[in-house]
XYZ file of C-alpha atoms in Angstrom:
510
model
C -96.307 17.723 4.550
C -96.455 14.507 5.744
C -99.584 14.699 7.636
C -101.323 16.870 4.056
C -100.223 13.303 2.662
C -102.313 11.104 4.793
C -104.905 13.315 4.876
C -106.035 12.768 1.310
C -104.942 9.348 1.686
C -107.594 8.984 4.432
C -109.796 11.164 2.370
C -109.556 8.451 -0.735
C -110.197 5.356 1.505
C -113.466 6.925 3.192
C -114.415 8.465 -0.107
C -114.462 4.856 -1.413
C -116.109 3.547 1.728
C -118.732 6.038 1.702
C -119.385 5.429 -2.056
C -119.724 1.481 -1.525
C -121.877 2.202 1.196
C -124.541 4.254 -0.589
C -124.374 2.064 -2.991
C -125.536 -1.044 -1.185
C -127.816 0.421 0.866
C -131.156 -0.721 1.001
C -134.172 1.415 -0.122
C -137.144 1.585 2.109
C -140.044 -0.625 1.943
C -143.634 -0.564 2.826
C -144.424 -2.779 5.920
C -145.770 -6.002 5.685
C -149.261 -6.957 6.646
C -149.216 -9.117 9.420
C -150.601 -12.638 8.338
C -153.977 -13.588 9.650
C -155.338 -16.420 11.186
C -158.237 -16.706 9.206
C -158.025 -17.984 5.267
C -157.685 -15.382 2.700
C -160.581 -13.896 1.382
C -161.644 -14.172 -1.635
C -161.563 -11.618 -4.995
C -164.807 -9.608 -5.294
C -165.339 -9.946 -8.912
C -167.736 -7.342 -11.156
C -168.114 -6.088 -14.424
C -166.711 -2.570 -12.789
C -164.361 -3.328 -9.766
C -161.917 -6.531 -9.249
C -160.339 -5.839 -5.542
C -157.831 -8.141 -4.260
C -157.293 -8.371 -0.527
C -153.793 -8.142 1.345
C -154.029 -12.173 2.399
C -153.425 -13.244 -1.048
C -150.533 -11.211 -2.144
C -148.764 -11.526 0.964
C -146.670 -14.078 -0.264
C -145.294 -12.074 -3.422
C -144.341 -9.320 -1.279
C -142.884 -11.607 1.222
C -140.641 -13.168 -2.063
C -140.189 -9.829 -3.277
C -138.582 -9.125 0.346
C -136.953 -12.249 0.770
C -135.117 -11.254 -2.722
C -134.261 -8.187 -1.366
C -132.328 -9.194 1.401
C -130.665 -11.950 -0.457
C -129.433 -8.998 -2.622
C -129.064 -6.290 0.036
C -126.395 -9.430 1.787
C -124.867 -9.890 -1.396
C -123.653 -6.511 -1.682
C -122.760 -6.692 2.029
C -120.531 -9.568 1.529
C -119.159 -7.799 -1.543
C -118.273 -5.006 0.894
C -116.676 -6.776 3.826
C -114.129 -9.014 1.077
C -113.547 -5.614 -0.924
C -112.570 -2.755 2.105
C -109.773 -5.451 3.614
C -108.598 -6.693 0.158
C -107.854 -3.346 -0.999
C -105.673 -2.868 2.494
C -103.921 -5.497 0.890
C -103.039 -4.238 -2.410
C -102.370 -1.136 -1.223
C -99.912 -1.948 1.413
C -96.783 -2.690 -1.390
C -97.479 0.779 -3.403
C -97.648 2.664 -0.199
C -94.402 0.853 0.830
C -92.972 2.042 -2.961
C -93.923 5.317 -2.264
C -92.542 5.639 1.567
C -89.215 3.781 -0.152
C -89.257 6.795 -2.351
C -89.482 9.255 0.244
C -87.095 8.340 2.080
C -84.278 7.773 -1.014
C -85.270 11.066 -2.377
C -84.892 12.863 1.141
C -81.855 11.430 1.919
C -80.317 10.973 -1.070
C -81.840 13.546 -3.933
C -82.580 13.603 -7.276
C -80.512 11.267 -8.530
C -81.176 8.547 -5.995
C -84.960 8.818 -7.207
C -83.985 8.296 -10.856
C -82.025 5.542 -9.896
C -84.965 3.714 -8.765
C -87.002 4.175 -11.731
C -84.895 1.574 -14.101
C -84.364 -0.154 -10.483
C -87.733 -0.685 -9.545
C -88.976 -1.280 -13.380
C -86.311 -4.152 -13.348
C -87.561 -6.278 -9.801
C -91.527 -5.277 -10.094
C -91.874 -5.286 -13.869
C -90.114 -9.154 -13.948
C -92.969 -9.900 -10.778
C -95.469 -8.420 -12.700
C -94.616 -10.333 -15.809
C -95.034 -13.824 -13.663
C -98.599 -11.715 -12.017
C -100.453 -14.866 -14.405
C -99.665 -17.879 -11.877
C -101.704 -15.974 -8.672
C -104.186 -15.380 -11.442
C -104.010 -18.533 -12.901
C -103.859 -20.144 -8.987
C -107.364 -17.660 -8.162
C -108.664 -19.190 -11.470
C -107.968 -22.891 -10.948
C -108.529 -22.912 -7.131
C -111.831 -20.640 -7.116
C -113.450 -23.243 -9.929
C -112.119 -26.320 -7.721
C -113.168 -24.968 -4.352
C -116.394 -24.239 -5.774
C -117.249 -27.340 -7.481
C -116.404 -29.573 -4.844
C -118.419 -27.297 -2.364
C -120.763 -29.047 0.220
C -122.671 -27.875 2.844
C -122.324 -24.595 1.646
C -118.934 -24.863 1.886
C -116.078 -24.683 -0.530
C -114.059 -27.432 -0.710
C -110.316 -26.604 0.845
C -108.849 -29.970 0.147
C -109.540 -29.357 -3.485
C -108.550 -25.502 -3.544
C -105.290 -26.678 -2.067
C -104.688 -29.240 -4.889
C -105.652 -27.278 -7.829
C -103.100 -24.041 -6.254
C -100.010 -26.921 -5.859
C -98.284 -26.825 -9.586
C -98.704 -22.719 -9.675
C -97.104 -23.057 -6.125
C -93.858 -25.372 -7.250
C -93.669 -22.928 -10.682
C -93.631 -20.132 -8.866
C -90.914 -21.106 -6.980
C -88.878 -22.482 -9.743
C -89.184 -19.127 -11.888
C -88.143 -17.092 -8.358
C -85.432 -18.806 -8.201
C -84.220 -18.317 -11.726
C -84.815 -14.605 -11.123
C -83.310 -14.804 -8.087
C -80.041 -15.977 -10.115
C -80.529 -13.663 -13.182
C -80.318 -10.773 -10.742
C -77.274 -11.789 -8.755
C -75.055 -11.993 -11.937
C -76.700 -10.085 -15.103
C -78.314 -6.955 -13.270
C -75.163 -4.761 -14.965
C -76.179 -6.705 -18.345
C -79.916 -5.653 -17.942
C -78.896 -1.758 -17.368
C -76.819 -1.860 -20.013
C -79.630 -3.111 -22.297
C -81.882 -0.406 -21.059
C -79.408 2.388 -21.395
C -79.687 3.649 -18.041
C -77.182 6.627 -16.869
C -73.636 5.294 -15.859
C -73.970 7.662 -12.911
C -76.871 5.937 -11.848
C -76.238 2.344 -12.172
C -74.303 1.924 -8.996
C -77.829 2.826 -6.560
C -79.534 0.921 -9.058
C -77.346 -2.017 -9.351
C -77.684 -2.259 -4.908
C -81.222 -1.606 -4.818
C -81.783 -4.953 -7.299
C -79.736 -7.303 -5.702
C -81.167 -6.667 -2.793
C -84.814 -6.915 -3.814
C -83.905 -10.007 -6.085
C -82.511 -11.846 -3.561
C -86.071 -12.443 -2.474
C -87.696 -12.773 -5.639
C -88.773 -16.510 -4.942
C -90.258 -15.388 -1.675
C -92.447 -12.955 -2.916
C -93.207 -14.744 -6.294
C -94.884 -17.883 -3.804
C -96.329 -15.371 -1.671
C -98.364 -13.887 -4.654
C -99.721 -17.609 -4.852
C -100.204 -18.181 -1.053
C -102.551 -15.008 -1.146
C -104.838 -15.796 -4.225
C -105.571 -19.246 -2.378
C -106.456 -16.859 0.657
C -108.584 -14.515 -1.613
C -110.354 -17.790 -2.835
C -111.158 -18.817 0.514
C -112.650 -15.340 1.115
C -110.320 -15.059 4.322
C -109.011 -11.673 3.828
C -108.203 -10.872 7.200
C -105.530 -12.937 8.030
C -103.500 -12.004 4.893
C -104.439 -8.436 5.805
C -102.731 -8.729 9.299
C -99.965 -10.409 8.209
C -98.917 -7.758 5.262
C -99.911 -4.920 7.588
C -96.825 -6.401 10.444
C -94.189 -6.721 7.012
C -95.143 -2.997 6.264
C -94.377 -1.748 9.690
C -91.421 -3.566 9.558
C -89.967 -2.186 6.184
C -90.858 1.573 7.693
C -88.687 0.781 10.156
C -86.000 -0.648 8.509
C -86.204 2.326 5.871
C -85.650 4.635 9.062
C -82.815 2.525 10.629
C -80.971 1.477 6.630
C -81.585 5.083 5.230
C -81.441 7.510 8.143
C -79.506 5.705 10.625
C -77.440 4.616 12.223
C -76.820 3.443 8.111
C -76.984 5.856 5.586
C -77.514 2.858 2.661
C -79.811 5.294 0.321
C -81.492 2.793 -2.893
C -79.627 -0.681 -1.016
C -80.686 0.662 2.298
C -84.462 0.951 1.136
C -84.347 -2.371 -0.636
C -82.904 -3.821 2.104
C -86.158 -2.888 4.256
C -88.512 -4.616 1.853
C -86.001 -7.852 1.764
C -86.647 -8.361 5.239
C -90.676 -7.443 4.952
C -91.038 -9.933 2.505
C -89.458 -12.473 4.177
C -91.217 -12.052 7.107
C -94.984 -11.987 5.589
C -93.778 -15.000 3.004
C -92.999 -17.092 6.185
C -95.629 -16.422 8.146
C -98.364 -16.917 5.556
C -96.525 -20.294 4.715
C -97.452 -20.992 8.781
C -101.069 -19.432 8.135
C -102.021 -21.854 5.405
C -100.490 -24.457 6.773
C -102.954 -23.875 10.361
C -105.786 -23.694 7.913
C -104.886 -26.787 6.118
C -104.272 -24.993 2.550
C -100.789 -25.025 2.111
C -100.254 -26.924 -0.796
C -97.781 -29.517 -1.370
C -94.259 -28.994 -3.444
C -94.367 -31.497 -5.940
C -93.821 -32.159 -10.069
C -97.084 -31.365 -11.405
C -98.331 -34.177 -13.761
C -98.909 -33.673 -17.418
C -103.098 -33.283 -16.907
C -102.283 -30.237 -14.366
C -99.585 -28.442 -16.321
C -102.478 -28.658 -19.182
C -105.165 -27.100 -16.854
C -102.773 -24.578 -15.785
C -101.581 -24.150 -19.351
C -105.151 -23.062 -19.965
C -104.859 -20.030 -17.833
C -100.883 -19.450 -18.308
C -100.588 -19.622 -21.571
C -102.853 -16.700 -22.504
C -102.257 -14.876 -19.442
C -98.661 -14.816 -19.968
C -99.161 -13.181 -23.490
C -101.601 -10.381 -21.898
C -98.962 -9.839 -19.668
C -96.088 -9.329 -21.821
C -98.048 -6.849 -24.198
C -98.754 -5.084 -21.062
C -94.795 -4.992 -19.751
C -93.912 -4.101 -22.902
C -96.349 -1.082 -22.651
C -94.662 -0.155 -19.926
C -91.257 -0.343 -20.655
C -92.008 2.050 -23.702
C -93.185 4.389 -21.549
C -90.051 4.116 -19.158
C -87.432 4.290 -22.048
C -89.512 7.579 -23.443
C -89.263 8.973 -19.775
C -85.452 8.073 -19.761
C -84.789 10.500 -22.929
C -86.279 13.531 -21.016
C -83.103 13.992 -18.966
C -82.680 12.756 -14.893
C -85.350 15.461 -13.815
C -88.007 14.818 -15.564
C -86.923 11.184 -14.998
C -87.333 11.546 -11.363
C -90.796 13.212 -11.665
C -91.711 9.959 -13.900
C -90.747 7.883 -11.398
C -92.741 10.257 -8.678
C -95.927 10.353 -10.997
C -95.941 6.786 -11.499
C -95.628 5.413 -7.824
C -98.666 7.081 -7.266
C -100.673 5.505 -10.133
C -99.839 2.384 -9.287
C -100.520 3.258 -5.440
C -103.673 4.679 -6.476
C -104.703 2.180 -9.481
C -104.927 -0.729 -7.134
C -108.089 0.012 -5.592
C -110.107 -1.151 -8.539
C -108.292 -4.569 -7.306
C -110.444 -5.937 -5.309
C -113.274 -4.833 -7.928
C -111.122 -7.369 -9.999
C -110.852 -10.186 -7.490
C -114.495 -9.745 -6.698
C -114.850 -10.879 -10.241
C -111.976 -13.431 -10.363
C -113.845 -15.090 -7.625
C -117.662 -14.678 -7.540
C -118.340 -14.980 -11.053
C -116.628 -18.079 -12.675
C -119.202 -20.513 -10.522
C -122.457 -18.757 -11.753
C -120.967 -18.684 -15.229
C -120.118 -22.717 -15.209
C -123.520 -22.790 -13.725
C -125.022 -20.873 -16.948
C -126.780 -18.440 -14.645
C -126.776 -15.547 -17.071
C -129.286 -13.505 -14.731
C -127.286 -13.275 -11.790
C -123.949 -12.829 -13.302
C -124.738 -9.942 -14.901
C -126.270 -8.435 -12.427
C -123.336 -9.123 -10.182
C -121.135 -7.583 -13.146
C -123.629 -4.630 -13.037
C -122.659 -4.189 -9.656
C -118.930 -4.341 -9.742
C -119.348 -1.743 -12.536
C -120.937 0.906 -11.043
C -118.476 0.165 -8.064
C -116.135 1.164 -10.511
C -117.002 4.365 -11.517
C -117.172 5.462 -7.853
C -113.540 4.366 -6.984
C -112.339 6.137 -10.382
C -113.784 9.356 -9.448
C -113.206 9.399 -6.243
C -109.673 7.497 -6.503
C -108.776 9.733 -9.824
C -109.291 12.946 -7.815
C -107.277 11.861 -4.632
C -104.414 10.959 -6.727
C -104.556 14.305 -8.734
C -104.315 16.244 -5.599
C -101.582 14.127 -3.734
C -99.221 14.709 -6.981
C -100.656 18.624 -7.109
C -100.119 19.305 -3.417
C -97.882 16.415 -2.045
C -94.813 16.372 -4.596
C -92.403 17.882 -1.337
C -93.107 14.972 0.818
C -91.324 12.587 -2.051
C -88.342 14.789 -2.998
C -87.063 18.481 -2.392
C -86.381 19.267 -5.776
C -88.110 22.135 -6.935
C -87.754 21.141 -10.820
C -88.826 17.311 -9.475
C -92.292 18.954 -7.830
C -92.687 20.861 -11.125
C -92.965 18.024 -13.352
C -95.201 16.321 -10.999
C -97.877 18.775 -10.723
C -97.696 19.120 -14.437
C -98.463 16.065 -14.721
C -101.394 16.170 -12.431
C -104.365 16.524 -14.324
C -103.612 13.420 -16.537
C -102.458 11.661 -13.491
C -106.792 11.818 -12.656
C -107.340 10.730 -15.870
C -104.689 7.837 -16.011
C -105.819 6.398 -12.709
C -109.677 6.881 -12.926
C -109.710 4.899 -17.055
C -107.186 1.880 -14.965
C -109.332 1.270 -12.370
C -112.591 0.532 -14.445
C -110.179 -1.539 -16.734
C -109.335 -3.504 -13.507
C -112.868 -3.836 -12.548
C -114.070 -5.528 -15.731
C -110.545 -7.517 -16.374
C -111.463 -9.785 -13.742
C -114.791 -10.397 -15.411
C -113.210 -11.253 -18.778
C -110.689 -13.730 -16.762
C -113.641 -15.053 -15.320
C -114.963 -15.725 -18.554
C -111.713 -17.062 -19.909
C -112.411 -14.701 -22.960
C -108.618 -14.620 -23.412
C -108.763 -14.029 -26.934
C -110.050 -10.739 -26.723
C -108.323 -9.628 -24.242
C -105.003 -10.382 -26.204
C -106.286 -8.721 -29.114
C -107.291 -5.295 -27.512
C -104.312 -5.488 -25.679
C -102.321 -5.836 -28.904
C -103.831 -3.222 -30.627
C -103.888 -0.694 -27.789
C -99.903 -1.355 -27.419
C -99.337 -0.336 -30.756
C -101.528 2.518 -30.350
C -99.571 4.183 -27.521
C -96.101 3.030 -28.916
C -97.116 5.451 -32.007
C -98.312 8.429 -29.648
C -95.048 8.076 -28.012
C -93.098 8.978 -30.361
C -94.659 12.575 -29.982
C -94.218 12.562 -26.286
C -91.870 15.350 -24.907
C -92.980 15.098 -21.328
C -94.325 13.305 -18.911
C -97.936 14.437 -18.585
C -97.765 13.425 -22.200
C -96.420 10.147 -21.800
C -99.937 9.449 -18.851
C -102.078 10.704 -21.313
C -101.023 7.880 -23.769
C -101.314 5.030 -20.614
C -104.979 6.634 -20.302
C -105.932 6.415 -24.018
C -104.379 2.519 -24.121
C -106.607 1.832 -20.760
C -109.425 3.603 -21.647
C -110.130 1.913 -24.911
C -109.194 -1.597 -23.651
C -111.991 -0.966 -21.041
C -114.748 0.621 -23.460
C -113.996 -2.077 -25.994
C -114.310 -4.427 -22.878
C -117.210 -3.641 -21.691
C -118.969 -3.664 -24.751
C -117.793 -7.172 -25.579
C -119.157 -8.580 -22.045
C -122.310 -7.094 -22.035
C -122.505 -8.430 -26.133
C -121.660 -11.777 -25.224
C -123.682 -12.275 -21.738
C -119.877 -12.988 -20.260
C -119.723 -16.114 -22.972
C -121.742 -17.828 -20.362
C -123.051 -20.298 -22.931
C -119.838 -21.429 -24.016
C -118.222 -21.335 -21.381
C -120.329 -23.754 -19.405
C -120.368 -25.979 -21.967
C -116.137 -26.025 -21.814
C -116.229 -27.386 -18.248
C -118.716 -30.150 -18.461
């Protein structure tokens, strides 16, 4: 079972390779005319016949060339920051889901519901404070463009614009870090969760909050690496942390300790700390590490700019969430545990429209401040159609890993049930994320917070309504698809309307 697993996982990641690939590559051309010695000739005119000769259009189909290799390497860059970047953001899902498999085999049912408020209780709270390594991508990619020189970025001004989201981010950790060591039976309470449950629960969060400052920075320490377009180094390092959490899932839930949700969480503790650490000593080798320090008044307002608005989006999208998690919780612990199943994979699988999203985050906010309408779009245009690939392609893997794979998470037959139920709207869920990924980063890019909040409001209240109706949890996907799906239609519409507020926006930063 395990190896049917990583089959279609391997099936997904070349699937999305492949698709990428054919995308950007290049279509043939007619050969050039070698240049002559001699001048050009001249046109032959008559009332009949006007030939030009291959001298004098040479140089329009050497531009025309020249323009398509400048676009045939654009793509090509596109591809070698997108393929490692979405190692990246896949390595913490896939951890999730090997977490899972290992609490469900060695502890059942009911350890795998107990991870469900669990989990929704550490990653929900990081997710909420996702808008300072957006906020840092947005600040730092604008500076380190800016300043550029030589073709360059500037990294001494990257560095300085990522320092307050740096020093908040490790403020808030800390905070969490101390809600979770004394209110975590408070915050079970308050979402009703199962008294048989809450002891698993109640280990699994103080472990994983214990580090909640360490991974908080390390979401900042990365966007500054995504900015830089260095992907590689973050990739190695998150790749080492990942082996090390399998094998502390082996050692704390197998044995020689049998610690079922603590033991898991206690694997990821020690992951995170490790990768936190050592990307510290990474940017610090490549001179980016910025400095802990009280950010002044004109920084918190720049950072305020992209907070502010971000931290709305985010709520209305928590708060989506935790609807859909409270719904789940009234189906009884079975169908909670196949919730929990279904929904490990859709976030595994969602997150490769990510780098679609940083691609965006990153590339487009200097052409916009630049008011080059022509080439953002047609970089938009790009990350678009990159989008429908990876939702196909991505959609159908996941369907198939919850149709075929639901053993390798948990033995229960009723558990597997409810997950291949839930299948086909699993496809459908995943593919409508992914493009809403892909053109989220171009509305950040555009700072067109606005309407983001306002579809996002309006699509919240949406699926809190269908909810109601929900009595299962293919249902409950099927409302996360119609929320995603109309944020990303509406979306779309509103970039392409507005030429990405290029206009405006430009005239904001000068």
């Amino acid at each position: 079972m395990m190896s049917r697993h990583l089959f279609v996982s391997s099936l997904t990641i070349v699937a999305l390779f492949n698709a990428i690939s054919a995308f950007q590559r290049p279509t043939a051309s007619l050969p050039l005319i070698r240049k002559h010695s001699f001048p050009p000739l001249p046109r032959i005119h008559s009332p009949h016949l006007t030939v030009c000769f291959a001298g004098e259009n040479e140089t329009d189909t050497n531009v025309s060339d020249e323009k398509a290799k400048a676009s045939d390497s654009s793509k090509r860059q596109m591809l070698k920051f997108a393929v490692p970047a979405l190692g990246i953001y896949l390595m913490q899902p896939l951890l999730s889901n090997i977490d899972n498999s290992f609490v469900g085999r060695t502890v059942g049912s009911a350890g795998l519901a107990a991870l469900s408020p669990a989990t929704l209780c550490i990653d929900q709270a990081l997710y909420l404070f996702s808008f300072l390594s957006r906020a840092t991508t947005g600040l730092a990619s604008r500076a380190y463009a800016s300043n550029a020189s030589d073709g360059a970025g500037s990294v001494e001004a990257a560095r300085d614009a990522a320092s307050p989201a740096l020093t908040v981010s490790l403020v808030c950790g800390a905070a969490l870090t101390l809600i979770y060591a004394f209110r975590t039976p408070t915050l079970l309470q308050m979402l009703n969760v199962d008294p048989l449950l809450r002891t698993s629960a109640t280990s699994y969060i103080h472990w994983r909050g214990a580090t909640a400052w360490a991974a908080m920075a390390q979401n900042v320490c990365l966007s500054l690496f995504m900015v830089t377009r260095d992907v590689i180094t973050p990739l190695k390092i998150i790749s080492c942390a990942a082996v090390v959490n399998v094998i502390g899932d082996a050692l704390f839930c197998v044995r020689p300790i049998r610690g079922g949700c603590g033991g898991a969480a206690a694997a990821t503790t020690c992951a995170t700390l490790i990768s936190s650490f050592w990307m510290v000593a990474a940017l610090r080798k490549k001179q980016l590490l910025p400095g802990l320090r009280i950010p002044k008044k004109s920084e918190l307002a720049s950072l305020g700019e992209f907070t502010g608005p971000l931290l709305a989006i985010t709520l209305t999208r928590m708060a989506g969430f935790l609807n859909m998690q409270r719904r789940a919780m009234t189906l009884g612990v079975t169908a909670l545990a196949g919730y929990q199943l279904s929904m490990n994979l859709l976030i595994f699988f969602i997150l490769f429209g990510e780098p679609l999203s940083q691609l965006g985050q990153t590339k487009l906010p200097g052409l916009i401040e630049d008011g080059n309408a022509k080439e953002a779009m047609a970089t938009l245009k790009s990350i678009l159609l990159l989008s429908v690939f990876a939702a196909v392609g991505v959609g159908a893997a996941a369907c198939l890993t919850a149709f075929l794979g639901p053993g390798l998470f948990s033995s229960d037959l009723g558990v597997q049930a409810v997950a291949k139920g839930a299948a086909p709207m699993l496809f459908l869920a995943v593919a409508m994320t992914i493009m809403g990924i892909a053109i989220d980063g171009a509305m950040m890019a555009s700072r067109d917070f606005g309407f983001m909040l306002g579809t996002g409001i309006v699509s919240f209240f949406v699926q809190a309504k269908l909810l109601k109706y929900c009595g299962s949890v293919q249902a409950i996907l099927a409302t996360f698809a119609v929320r995603l799906g109309s944020y990303t239609l509406f979306s779309i519409i509103r970039a392409f309307a507005t030429n990405l507020r290029i206009r405006k926006t430009a005239k904001q930063t000068r």
